[in-house]
Coordinates of N, CA and C in Angstrom, one line a residue:
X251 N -7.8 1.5 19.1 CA -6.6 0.9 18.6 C -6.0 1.9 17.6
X252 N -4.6 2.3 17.6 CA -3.9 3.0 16.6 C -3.8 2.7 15.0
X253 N -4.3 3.0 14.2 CA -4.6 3.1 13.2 C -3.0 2.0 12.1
X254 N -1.7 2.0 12.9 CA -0.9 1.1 12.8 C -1.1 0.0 13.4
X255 N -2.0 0.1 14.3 CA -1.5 -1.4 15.3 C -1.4 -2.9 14.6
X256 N -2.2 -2.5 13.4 CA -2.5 -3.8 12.8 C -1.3 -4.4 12.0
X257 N -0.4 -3.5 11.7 CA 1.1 -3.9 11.5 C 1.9 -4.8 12.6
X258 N 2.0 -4.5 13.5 CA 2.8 -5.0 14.0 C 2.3 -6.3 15.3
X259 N 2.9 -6.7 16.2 CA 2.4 -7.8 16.7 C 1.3 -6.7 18.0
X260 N 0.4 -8.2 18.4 CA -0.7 -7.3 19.1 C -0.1 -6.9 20.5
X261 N 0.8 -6.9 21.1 CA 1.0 -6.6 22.5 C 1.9 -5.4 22.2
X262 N 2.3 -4.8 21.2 CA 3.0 -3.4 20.8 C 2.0 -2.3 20.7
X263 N 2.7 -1.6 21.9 CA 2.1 -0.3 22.4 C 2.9 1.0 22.1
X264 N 3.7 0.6 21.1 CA 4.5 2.1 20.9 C 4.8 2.0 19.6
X265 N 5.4 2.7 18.9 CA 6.0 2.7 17.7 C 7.2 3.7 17.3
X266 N 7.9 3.5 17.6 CA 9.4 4.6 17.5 C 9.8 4.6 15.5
X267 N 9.8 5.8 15.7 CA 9.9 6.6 14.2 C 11.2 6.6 13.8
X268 N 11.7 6.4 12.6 CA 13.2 6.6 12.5 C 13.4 7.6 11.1
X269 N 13.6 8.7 10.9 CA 13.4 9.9 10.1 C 15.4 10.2 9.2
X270 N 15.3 10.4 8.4 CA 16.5 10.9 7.8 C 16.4 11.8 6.8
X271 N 16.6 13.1 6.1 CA 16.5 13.7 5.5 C 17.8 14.4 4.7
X272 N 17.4 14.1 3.4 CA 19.1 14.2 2.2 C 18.1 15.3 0.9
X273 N 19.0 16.4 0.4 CA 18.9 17.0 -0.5 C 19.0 16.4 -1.6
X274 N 18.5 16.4 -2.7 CA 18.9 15.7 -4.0 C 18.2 16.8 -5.2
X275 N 19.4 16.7 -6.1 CA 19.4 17.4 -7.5 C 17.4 16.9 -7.8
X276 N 17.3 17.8 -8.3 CA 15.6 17.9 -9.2 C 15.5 16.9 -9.8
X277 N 16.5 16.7 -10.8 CA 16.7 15.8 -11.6 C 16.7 14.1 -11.6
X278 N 16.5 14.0 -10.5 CA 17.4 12.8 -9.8 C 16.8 11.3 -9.8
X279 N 17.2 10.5 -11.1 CA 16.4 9.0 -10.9 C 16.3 8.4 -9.7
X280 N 15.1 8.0 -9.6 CA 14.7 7.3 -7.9 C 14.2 5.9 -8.6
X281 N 14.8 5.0 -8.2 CA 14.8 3.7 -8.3 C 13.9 3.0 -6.5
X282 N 13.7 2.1 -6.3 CA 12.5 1.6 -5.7 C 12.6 -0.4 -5.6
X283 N 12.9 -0.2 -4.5 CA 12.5 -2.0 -4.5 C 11.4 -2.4 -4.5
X284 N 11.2 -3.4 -5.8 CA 9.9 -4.0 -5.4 C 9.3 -4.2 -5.0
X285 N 9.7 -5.4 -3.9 CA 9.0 -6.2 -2.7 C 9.2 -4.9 -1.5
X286 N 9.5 -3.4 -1.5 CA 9.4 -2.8 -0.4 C 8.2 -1.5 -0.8
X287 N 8.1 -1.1 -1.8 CA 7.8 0.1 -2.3 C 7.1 -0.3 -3.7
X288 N 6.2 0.7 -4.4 CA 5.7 0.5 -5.1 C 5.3 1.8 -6.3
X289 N 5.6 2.7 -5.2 CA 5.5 4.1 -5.9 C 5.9 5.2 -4.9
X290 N 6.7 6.4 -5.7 CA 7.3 7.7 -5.2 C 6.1 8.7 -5.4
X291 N 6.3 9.9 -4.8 CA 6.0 11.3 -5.5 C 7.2 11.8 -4.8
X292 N 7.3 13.4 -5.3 CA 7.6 14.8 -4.2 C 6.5 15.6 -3.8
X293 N 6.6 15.8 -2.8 CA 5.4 16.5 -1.9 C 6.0 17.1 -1.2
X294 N 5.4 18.9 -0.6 CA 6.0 19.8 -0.2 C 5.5 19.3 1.0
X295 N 5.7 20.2 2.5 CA 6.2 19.3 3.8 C 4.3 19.0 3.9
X296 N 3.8 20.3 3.3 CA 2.3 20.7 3.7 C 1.2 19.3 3.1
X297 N 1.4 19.0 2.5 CA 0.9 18.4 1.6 C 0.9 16.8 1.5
X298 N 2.8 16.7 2.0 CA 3.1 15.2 2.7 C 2.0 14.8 4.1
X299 N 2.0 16.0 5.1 CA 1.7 16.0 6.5 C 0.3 15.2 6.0
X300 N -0.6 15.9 4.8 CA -2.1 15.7 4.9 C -2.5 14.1 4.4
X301 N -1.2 13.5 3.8 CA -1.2 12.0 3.5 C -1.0 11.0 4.3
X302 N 0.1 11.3 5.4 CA -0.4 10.5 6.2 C -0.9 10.3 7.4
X303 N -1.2 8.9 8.3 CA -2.3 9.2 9.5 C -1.6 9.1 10.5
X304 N -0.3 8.9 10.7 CA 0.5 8.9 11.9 C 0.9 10.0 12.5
X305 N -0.2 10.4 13.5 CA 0.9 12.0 14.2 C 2.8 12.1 14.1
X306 N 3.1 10.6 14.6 CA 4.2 10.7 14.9 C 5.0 11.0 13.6
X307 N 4.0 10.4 12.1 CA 4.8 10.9 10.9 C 4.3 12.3 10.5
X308 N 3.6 12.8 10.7 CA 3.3 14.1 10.9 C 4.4 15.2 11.5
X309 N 4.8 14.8 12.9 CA 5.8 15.4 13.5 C 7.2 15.7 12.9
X310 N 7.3 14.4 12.3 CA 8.9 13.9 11.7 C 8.7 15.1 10.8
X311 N 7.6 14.7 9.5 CA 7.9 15.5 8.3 C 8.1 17.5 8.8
X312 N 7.2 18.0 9.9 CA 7.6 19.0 10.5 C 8.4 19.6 10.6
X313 N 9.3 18.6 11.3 CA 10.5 18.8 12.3 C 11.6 18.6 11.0
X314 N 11.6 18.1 9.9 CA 12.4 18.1 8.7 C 12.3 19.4 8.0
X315 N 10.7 20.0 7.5 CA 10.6 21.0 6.8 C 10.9 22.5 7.9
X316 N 10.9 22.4 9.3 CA 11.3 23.6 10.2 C 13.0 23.7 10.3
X317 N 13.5 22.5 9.9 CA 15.1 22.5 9.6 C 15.5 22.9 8.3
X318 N 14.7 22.7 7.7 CA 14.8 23.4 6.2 C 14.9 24.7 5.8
X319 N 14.1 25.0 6.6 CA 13.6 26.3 6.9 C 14.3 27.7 7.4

């Protein structure tokens, strides 16, 4: 079983990723919804990749830092 599966209902066999990527000043207050979120960092693309377990968010963060690039 995929290490998400447990999220979502049991007859879901896929999971489609939805990725967006924005520039923002260094400086920049990041505010956070409670009931969604609980904590930020910044992480370089290398470093993000190794945090999480989803290939598919693996890919994304990639495919963001090779456009960067």
């Amino acid at each position: 079983m995929p290490q998400w599966q447990s999220r979502y209902a049991s007859a879901t066999i896929e999971n489609t990723e939805h990725l967006f990527n924005v520039c923002v000043p260094l400086n920049i207050t990041v505010s956070l919804i409670e009931n969604e979120h609980v904590d930020f960092c910044w992480l370089d693309a290398a470093e993000a990749m190794s945090k999480v377990f989803s290939d598919t968010n693996r890919q994304a963060i990639a495919g963001i830092a090779d456009a960067d690039s």
